Short mmCIF file of N, CA, C and O in Angstrom, two decimals:
data_model
loop_
_atom_site.label_atom_id
_atom_site.label_comp_id
_atom_site.label_asym_id
_atom_site.label_seq_id
_atom_site.Cartn_x
_atom_site.Cartn_y
_atom_site.Cartn_z
N MET T 210 40.22 4.15 -39.83
CA MET T 210 39.92 3.42 -38.66
C MET T 210 38.40 3.23 -38.59
O MET T 210 37.65 4.18 -38.61
N LYS T 211 37.99 2.03 -38.39
CA LYS T 211 36.58 1.70 -38.37
C LYS T 211 36.16 1.46 -36.91
O LYS T 211 36.86 0.80 -36.16
N TYR T 212 34.97 1.99 -36.54
CA TYR T 212 34.45 1.84 -35.18
C TYR T 212 33.81 0.47 -35.02
O TYR T 212 32.95 0.08 -35.82
N THR T 213 34.21 -0.25 -33.99
CA THR T 213 33.59 -1.55 -33.69
C THR T 213 33.03 -1.47 -32.27
O THR T 213 33.78 -1.40 -31.29
N PRO T 214 31.69 -1.45 -32.11
CA PRO T 214 31.09 -1.34 -30.77
C PRO T 214 31.32 -2.62 -29.97
O PRO T 214 31.27 -3.72 -30.51
N SER T 215 31.57 -2.43 -28.67
CA SER T 215 31.74 -3.59 -27.79
C SER T 215 31.34 -3.19 -26.36
O SER T 215 31.34 -2.02 -26.01
N LEU T 216 31.02 -4.18 -25.58
CA LEU T 216 30.66 -3.94 -24.19
C LEU T 216 31.93 -3.84 -23.35
O LEU T 216 32.94 -4.47 -23.67
N PRO T 217 31.89 -3.07 -22.29
CA PRO T 217 33.08 -2.99 -21.43
C PRO T 217 33.32 -4.34 -20.75
O PRO T 217 32.40 -5.13 -20.53
N GLU T 218 34.57 -4.58 -20.39
CA GLU T 218 34.90 -5.85 -19.75
C GLU T 218 34.34 -5.94 -18.33
O GLU T 218 33.97 -7.01 -17.88
N HIS T 219 34.30 -4.83 -17.63
CA HIS T 219 33.79 -4.83 -16.27
C HIS T 219 32.77 -3.71 -16.12
O HIS T 219 33.05 -2.56 -16.45
N ASN T 220 31.58 -4.04 -15.58
CA ASN T 220 30.54 -3.05 -15.37
C ASN T 220 30.28 -2.95 -13.87
O ASN T 220 29.85 -3.90 -13.24
N ASP T 221 30.53 -1.78 -13.30
CA ASP T 221 30.35 -1.60 -11.86
C ASP T 221 28.88 -1.56 -11.45
O ASP T 221 28.56 -1.73 -10.28
N ASN T 222 27.98 -1.33 -12.36
CA ASN T 222 26.56 -1.22 -12.04
C ASN T 222 25.86 -2.57 -11.97
O ASN T 222 24.72 -2.64 -11.53
N VAL T 223 26.49 -3.61 -12.42
CA VAL T 223 25.88 -4.94 -12.44
C VAL T 223 26.71 -5.85 -11.55
O VAL T 223 27.92 -5.97 -11.71
N THR T 224 26.06 -6.49 -10.59
CA THR T 224 26.77 -7.38 -9.68
C THR T 224 27.13 -8.68 -10.39
O THR T 224 26.42 -9.14 -11.30
N GLN T 225 28.23 -9.26 -9.97
CA GLN T 225 28.68 -10.52 -10.56
C GLN T 225 28.13 -11.72 -9.78
O GLN T 225 28.26 -12.84 -10.20
N GLU T 226 27.54 -11.46 -8.60
CA GLU T 226 26.99 -12.51 -7.77
C GLU T 226 25.50 -12.67 -8.04
O GLU T 226 24.85 -11.80 -8.60
N HIS T 227 24.97 -13.78 -7.54
CA HIS T 227 23.54 -14.05 -7.66
C HIS T 227 22.79 -13.13 -6.70
O HIS T 227 23.23 -12.91 -5.58
N PRO T 228 21.63 -12.58 -7.09
CA PRO T 228 20.89 -11.67 -6.20
C PRO T 228 20.45 -12.35 -4.90
O PRO T 228 20.32 -11.70 -3.87
N LEU T 229 20.22 -13.66 -4.92
CA LEU T 229 19.82 -14.37 -3.72
C LEU T 229 20.94 -14.36 -2.68
O LEU T 229 20.67 -14.29 -1.47
N ALA T 230 22.19 -14.41 -3.12
CA ALA T 230 23.31 -14.35 -2.18
C ALA T 230 23.35 -13.00 -1.48
O ALA T 230 23.59 -12.92 -0.27
N ASP T 231 23.10 -11.92 -2.22
CA ASP T 231 23.03 -10.59 -1.61
C ASP T 231 21.89 -10.52 -0.60
O ASP T 231 22.04 -9.97 0.48
N PHE T 232 20.74 -11.06 -0.98
CA PHE T 232 19.58 -11.05 -0.09
C PHE T 232 19.87 -11.81 1.20
O PHE T 232 19.56 -11.33 2.29
N LEU T 233 20.47 -12.98 1.10
CA LEU T 233 20.78 -13.77 2.28
C LEU T 233 21.82 -13.07 3.16
O LEU T 233 21.73 -13.14 4.39
N ARG T 234 22.78 -12.42 2.56
CA ARG T 234 23.78 -11.68 3.33
C ARG T 234 23.13 -10.53 4.10
O ARG T 234 23.41 -10.31 5.28
N ILE T 235 22.25 -9.80 3.45
CA ILE T 235 21.54 -8.69 4.11
C ILE T 235 20.62 -9.23 5.20
O ILE T 235 20.56 -8.67 6.31
N LEU T 236 19.93 -10.32 4.92
CA LEU T 236 19.03 -10.92 5.91
C LEU T 236 19.80 -11.40 7.14
O LEU T 236 19.37 -11.19 8.28
N ALA T 237 20.95 -12.01 6.93
CA ALA T 237 21.77 -12.48 8.05
C ALA T 237 22.28 -11.29 8.86
O ALA T 237 22.30 -11.33 10.09
N GLY T 238 22.69 -10.23 8.20
CA GLY T 238 23.15 -9.03 8.90
C GLY T 238 22.05 -8.41 9.74
O GLY T 238 22.28 -8.00 10.88
N LEU T 239 20.84 -8.34 9.19
CA LEU T 239 19.73 -7.79 9.95
C LEU T 239 19.36 -8.69 11.13
O LEU T 239 19.01 -8.20 12.21
N GLY T 240 19.47 -9.99 10.95
CA GLY T 240 19.20 -10.92 12.04
C GLY T 240 20.20 -10.76 13.17
O GLY T 240 19.83 -10.74 14.35
N VAL T 241 21.47 -10.64 12.83
CA VAL T 241 22.51 -10.44 13.85
C VAL T 241 22.29 -9.10 14.55
O VAL T 241 22.41 -9.00 15.78
N LEU T 242 21.93 -8.08 13.80
CA LEU T 242 21.68 -6.76 14.38
C LEU T 242 20.47 -6.81 15.32
O LEU T 242 20.50 -6.23 16.41
N ALA T 243 19.41 -7.52 14.94
CA ALA T 243 18.23 -7.64 15.80
C ALA T 243 18.56 -8.40 17.07
O ALA T 243 18.13 -8.02 18.17
N LEU T 244 19.31 -9.49 16.97
CA LEU T 244 19.70 -10.25 18.16
C LEU T 244 20.58 -9.43 19.09
O LEU T 244 20.42 -9.46 20.31
N ALA T 245 21.50 -8.68 18.52
CA ALA T 245 22.37 -7.83 19.34
C ALA T 245 21.55 -6.75 20.04
O ALA T 245 21.75 -6.46 21.22
N GLY T 246 20.61 -6.15 19.32
CA GLY T 246 19.74 -5.14 19.93
C GLY T 246 18.89 -5.72 21.04
O GLY T 246 18.70 -5.11 22.09
N PHE T 247 18.36 -6.92 20.83
CA PHE T 247 17.55 -7.59 21.85
C PHE T 247 18.39 -7.87 23.09
O PHE T 247 17.95 -7.66 24.22
N PHE T 248 19.63 -8.34 22.90
CA PHE T 248 20.52 -8.65 24.01
C PHE T 248 20.89 -7.38 24.79
O PHE T 248 20.85 -7.36 26.02
N VAL T 249 21.23 -6.32 24.07
CA VAL T 249 21.61 -5.07 24.73
C VAL T 249 20.41 -4.48 25.47
O VAL T 249 20.55 -3.97 26.59
N LEU T 250 19.22 -4.54 24.87
CA LEU T 250 18.03 -4.03 25.53
C LEU T 250 17.73 -4.83 26.80
O LEU T 250 17.36 -4.25 27.82
N GLY T 251 17.92 -6.14 26.77
CA GLY T 251 17.73 -6.96 27.96
C GLY T 251 18.70 -6.59 29.06
O GLY T 251 18.33 -6.50 30.24
N LEU T 252 19.97 -6.39 28.70
CA LEU T 252 20.96 -5.97 29.70
C LEU T 252 20.63 -4.60 30.29
O LEU T 252 20.78 -4.38 31.50
N LEU T 253 20.15 -3.70 29.44
CA LEU T 253 19.79 -2.37 29.91
C LEU T 253 18.62 -2.43 30.88
O LEU T 253 18.65 -1.78 31.94
N ILE T 254 17.62 -3.22 30.57
CA ILE T 254 16.45 -3.35 31.45
C ILE T 254 16.87 -3.99 32.77
O ILE T 254 16.44 -3.55 33.85
N ASP T 255 17.70 -5.02 32.72
CA ASP T 255 18.18 -5.66 33.95
C ASP T 255 18.94 -4.67 34.83
O ASP T 255 18.77 -4.65 36.05
N THR T 256 19.77 -3.84 34.22
CA THR T 256 20.54 -2.85 34.97
C THR T 256 19.63 -1.82 35.62
O THR T 256 19.80 -1.48 36.79
N VAL T 257 18.64 -1.34 34.87
CA VAL T 257 17.73 -0.34 35.42
C VAL T 257 16.91 -0.92 36.57
O VAL T 257 16.74 -0.29 37.61
N VAL T 258 16.41 -2.15 36.39
CA VAL T 258 15.60 -2.76 37.44
C VAL T 258 16.44 -3.04 38.69
O VAL T 258 15.96 -2.86 39.81
N ASP T 259 17.69 -3.47 38.52
CA ASP T 259 18.54 -3.73 39.68
C ASP T 259 18.85 -2.47 40.48
O ASP T 259 19.03 -2.53 41.69
N HIS T 260 18.93 -1.33 39.83
CA HIS T 260 19.28 -0.09 40.51
C HIS T 260 18.07 0.74 40.92
O HIS T 260 18.22 1.85 41.43
N MET T 261 16.86 0.21 40.73
CA MET T 261 15.65 0.94 41.06
C MET T 261 15.38 0.84 42.57
O MET T 261 15.47 -0.24 43.15
N ASP T 262 15.06 1.96 43.20
CA ASP T 262 14.77 1.91 44.63
C ASP T 262 13.31 1.49 44.87
O ASP T 262 12.51 1.46 43.95
N ALA T 263 13.00 1.16 46.11
CA ALA T 263 11.68 0.61 46.43
C ALA T 263 10.57 1.63 46.21
O ALA T 263 9.46 1.26 45.81
N GLY T 264 10.83 2.91 46.44
CA GLY T 264 9.81 3.94 46.24
C GLY T 264 9.41 4.07 44.78
O GLY T 264 8.23 4.20 44.45
N THR T 265 10.41 4.04 43.90
CA THR T 265 10.12 4.12 42.47
C THR T 265 9.34 2.89 42.01
O THR T 265 8.39 3.00 41.23
N GLU T 266 9.75 1.73 42.50
CA GLU T 266 9.05 0.50 42.14
C GLU T 266 7.60 0.54 42.61
O GLU T 266 6.68 0.13 41.90
N ALA T 267 7.37 1.04 43.82
CA ALA T 267 6.01 1.12 44.36
C ALA T 267 5.16 2.10 43.54
O ALA T 267 3.98 1.83 43.26
N SER T 268 5.75 3.22 43.14
CA SER T 268 4.98 4.20 42.35
C SER T 268 4.66 3.64 40.97
O SER T 268 3.56 3.86 40.45
N LEU T 269 5.60 2.92 40.36
CA LEU T 269 5.32 2.31 39.06
C LEU T 269 4.23 1.25 39.18
O LEU T 269 3.35 1.14 38.33
N THR T 270 4.28 0.47 40.26
CA THR T 270 3.25 -0.54 40.47
C THR T 270 1.89 0.11 40.67
O THR T 270 0.88 -0.38 40.16
N ARG T 271 1.86 1.21 41.39
CA ARG T 271 0.61 1.93 41.61
C ARG T 271 0.05 2.45 40.29
O ARG T 271 -1.15 2.36 40.04
N ILE T 272 0.92 2.98 39.44
CA ILE T 272 0.47 3.50 38.14
C ILE T 272 -0.10 2.38 37.28
O ILE T 272 -1.16 2.52 36.66
N ILE T 273 0.58 1.24 37.27
CA ILE T 273 0.11 0.11 36.47
C ILE T 273 -1.19 -0.43 37.02
O ILE T 273 -2.10 -0.80 36.28
N ALA T 274 -1.31 -0.50 38.36
CA ALA T 274 -2.52 -1.03 38.98
C ALA T 274 -3.72 -0.13 38.70
O ALA T 274 -4.84 -0.62 38.59
N GLU T 275 -3.51 1.17 38.59
CA GLU T 275 -4.61 2.08 38.29
C GLU T 275 -5.13 1.89 36.87
O GLU T 275 -6.31 2.11 36.61
N LYS T 276 -4.27 1.47 35.97
CA LYS T 276 -4.66 1.34 34.57
C LYS T 276 -5.32 0.00 34.25
O LYS T 276 -5.93 -0.15 33.22
N THR T 277 -5.18 -0.99 35.14
CA THR T 277 -5.79 -2.29 34.86
C THR T 277 -7.28 -2.21 35.11
O THR T 277 -7.73 -1.69 36.14
N PRO T 278 -8.07 -2.70 34.18
CA PRO T 278 -9.52 -2.62 34.34
C PRO T 278 -10.01 -3.61 35.41
O PRO T 278 -9.51 -4.71 35.53
N ALA T 279 -10.98 -3.17 36.17
CA ALA T 279 -11.58 -4.04 37.18
C ALA T 279 -12.59 -4.96 36.50
O ALA T 279 -13.13 -4.65 35.44
N MET T 280 -12.84 -6.09 37.13
CA MET T 280 -13.84 -7.01 36.58
C MET T 280 -15.21 -6.40 36.77
O MET T 280 -15.50 -5.75 37.79
N PRO T 281 -16.10 -6.57 35.80
CA PRO T 281 -17.47 -6.06 35.95
C PRO T 281 -18.15 -6.70 37.16
O PRO T 281 -17.86 -7.84 37.50
N PRO T 282 -19.08 -5.99 37.80
CA PRO T 282 -19.72 -6.52 39.01
C PRO T 282 -20.45 -7.84 38.78
O PRO T 282 -20.46 -8.69 39.64
N GLY T 283 -21.05 -8.02 37.63
CA GLY T 283 -21.79 -9.25 37.37
C GLY T 283 -20.92 -10.41 36.95
O GLY T 283 -21.38 -11.54 36.88
N ASP T 284 -19.64 -10.18 36.68
CA ASP T 284 -18.75 -11.23 36.17
C ASP T 284 -17.58 -11.42 37.12
O ASP T 284 -16.43 -11.21 36.77
N ARG T 285 -17.83 -11.83 38.34
CA ARG T 285 -16.77 -12.00 39.33
C ARG T 285 -16.07 -13.35 39.18
O ARG T 285 -15.06 -13.58 39.81
N GLY T 286 -16.60 -14.25 38.41
CA GLY T 286 -15.97 -15.54 38.22
C GLY T 286 -16.22 -16.46 39.40
O GLY T 286 -17.10 -16.24 40.22
N ASP T 287 -15.44 -17.46 39.51
CA ASP T 287 -15.56 -18.43 40.59
C ASP T 287 -15.06 -17.80 41.89
O ASP T 287 -13.90 -17.42 41.99
N ASP T 288 -15.94 -17.69 42.90
CA ASP T 288 -15.56 -17.03 44.15
C ASP T 288 -14.45 -17.77 44.88
O ASP T 288 -13.59 -17.15 45.51
N ALA T 289 -14.44 -19.09 44.80
CA ALA T 289 -13.38 -19.86 45.47
C ALA T 289 -12.03 -19.58 44.80
O ALA T 289 -11.01 -19.43 45.49
N ARG T 290 -12.04 -19.48 43.50
CA ARG T 290 -10.80 -19.19 42.78
C ARG T 290 -10.30 -17.79 43.10
O ARG T 290 -9.11 -17.58 43.34
N VAL T 291 -11.21 -16.84 43.16
CA VAL T 291 -10.84 -15.47 43.50
C VAL T 291 -10.27 -15.41 44.92
O VAL T 291 -9.28 -14.73 45.18
N ALA T 292 -10.88 -16.15 45.84
CA ALA T 292 -10.40 -16.17 47.23
C ALA T 292 -9.01 -16.79 47.31
O ALA T 292 -8.14 -16.31 48.06
N ARG T 293 -8.75 -17.86 46.53
CA ARG T 293 -7.42 -18.48 46.54
C ARG T 293 -6.36 -17.53 46.00
O ARG T 293 -5.26 -17.43 46.55
N VAL T 294 -6.69 -16.86 44.92
CA VAL T 294 -5.73 -15.92 44.32
C VAL T 294 -5.47 -14.75 45.27
O VAL T 294 -4.33 -14.31 45.44
N GLN T 295 -6.51 -14.26 45.93
CA GLN T 295 -6.34 -13.16 46.87
C GLN T 295 -5.50 -13.60 48.06
O GLN T 295 -4.64 -12.85 48.55
N ALA T 296 -5.71 -14.83 48.55
CA ALA T 296 -4.91 -15.34 49.67
C ALA T 296 -3.45 -15.46 49.25
O ALA T 296 -2.53 -15.15 50.03
N LEU T 297 -3.21 -15.91 48.02
CA LEU T 297 -1.84 -16.02 47.52
C LEU T 297 -1.19 -14.64 47.42
O LEU T 297 -0.04 -14.45 47.82
N ALA T 298 -1.93 -13.67 46.91
CA ALA T 298 -1.39 -12.31 46.80
C ALA T 298 -1.10 -11.73 48.18
O ALA T 298 -0.07 -11.06 48.38
N ASP T 299 -1.98 -12.00 49.16
CA ASP T 299 -1.75 -11.50 50.51
C ASP T 299 -0.51 -12.13 51.13
O ASP T 299 0.28 -11.46 51.82
N SER T 300 -0.32 -13.44 50.90
CA SER T 300 0.86 -14.10 51.47
C SER T 300 2.14 -13.61 50.79
O SER T 300 3.16 -13.44 51.46
N LEU T 301 2.08 -13.35 49.50
CA LEU T 301 3.26 -12.79 48.82
C LEU T 301 3.57 -11.39 49.32
O LEU T 301 4.73 -11.02 49.49
N ARG T 302 2.53 -10.62 49.56
CA ARG T 302 2.72 -9.25 50.07
C ARG T 302 3.36 -9.31 51.45
O ARG T 302 4.29 -8.55 51.75
N ALA T 303 2.90 -10.21 52.30
CA ALA T 303 3.47 -10.34 53.65
C ALA T 303 4.91 -10.84 53.58
O ALA T 303 5.77 -10.38 54.33
N CYS T 304 5.19 -11.77 52.68
CA CYS T 304 6.54 -12.31 52.53
C CYS T 304 7.51 -11.24 52.02
O CYS T 304 8.65 -11.19 52.44
N ALA T 305 7.04 -10.38 51.12
CA ALA T 305 7.90 -9.34 50.56
C ALA T 305 8.04 -8.14 51.49
O ALA T 305 8.87 -7.27 51.25
N GLY T 306 7.21 -8.08 52.53
CA GLY T 306 7.30 -6.97 53.47
C GLY T 306 6.64 -5.72 52.95
O GLY T 306 6.97 -4.61 53.39
N ILE T 307 5.70 -5.85 52.06
CA ILE T 307 4.99 -4.68 51.52
C ILE T 307 3.84 -4.36 52.47
O ILE T 307 3.01 -5.21 52.78
N ARG T 308 3.81 -3.13 52.93
CA ARG T 308 2.77 -2.73 53.87
C ARG T 308 1.71 -1.90 53.18
O ARG T 308 1.07 -1.07 53.81
N ALA T 309 1.53 -2.09 51.89
CA ALA T 309 0.54 -1.31 51.16
C ALA T 309 -0.86 -1.80 51.53
O ALA T 309 -1.08 -2.98 51.78
N ARG T 310 -1.77 -0.88 51.52
CA ARG T 310 -3.15 -1.22 51.82
C ARG T 310 -3.76 -1.90 50.59
O ARG T 310 -3.65 -1.39 49.48
N PRO T 311 -4.38 -3.08 50.74
CA PRO T 311 -4.96 -3.75 49.58
C PRO T 311 -6.14 -2.93 49.03
O PRO T 311 -6.85 -2.27 49.77
N ARG T 312 -6.29 -3.01 47.73
CA ARG T 312 -7.39 -2.29 47.08
C ARG T 312 -8.70 -2.96 47.43
O ARG T 312 -8.80 -4.17 47.48
N SER T 313 -9.72 -2.17 47.64
CA SER T 313 -11.03 -2.74 47.90
C SER T 313 -11.73 -3.00 46.59
O SER T 313 -11.57 -2.26 45.61
N ALA T 314 -12.50 -4.05 46.53
CA ALA T 314 -13.17 -4.44 45.28
C ALA T 314 -14.42 -3.65 45.06
O ALA T 314 -14.99 -3.04 45.85
#
């Protein structure tokens, strides 16, 4: 009996498809996963915000307001524009029923 070398008919280590098809399949799966994660995260945030009480919202707003940098004294911008924005903020505060004391500049 004489040995005749040959390749196996089926090799599990080598894919029969084009590598680009595998790449596109993985890319589509990751895209669907990212969209689903974005959608679920949006629903979660909406649920948390809807169930948040006014005290928690006020404390979070206070924390965020403390971290925002104030404008430098020499760079106040257009005074008329600042006055309009402040008037708008005051009217929104009155409309929302917020009795917080406005920050002094």
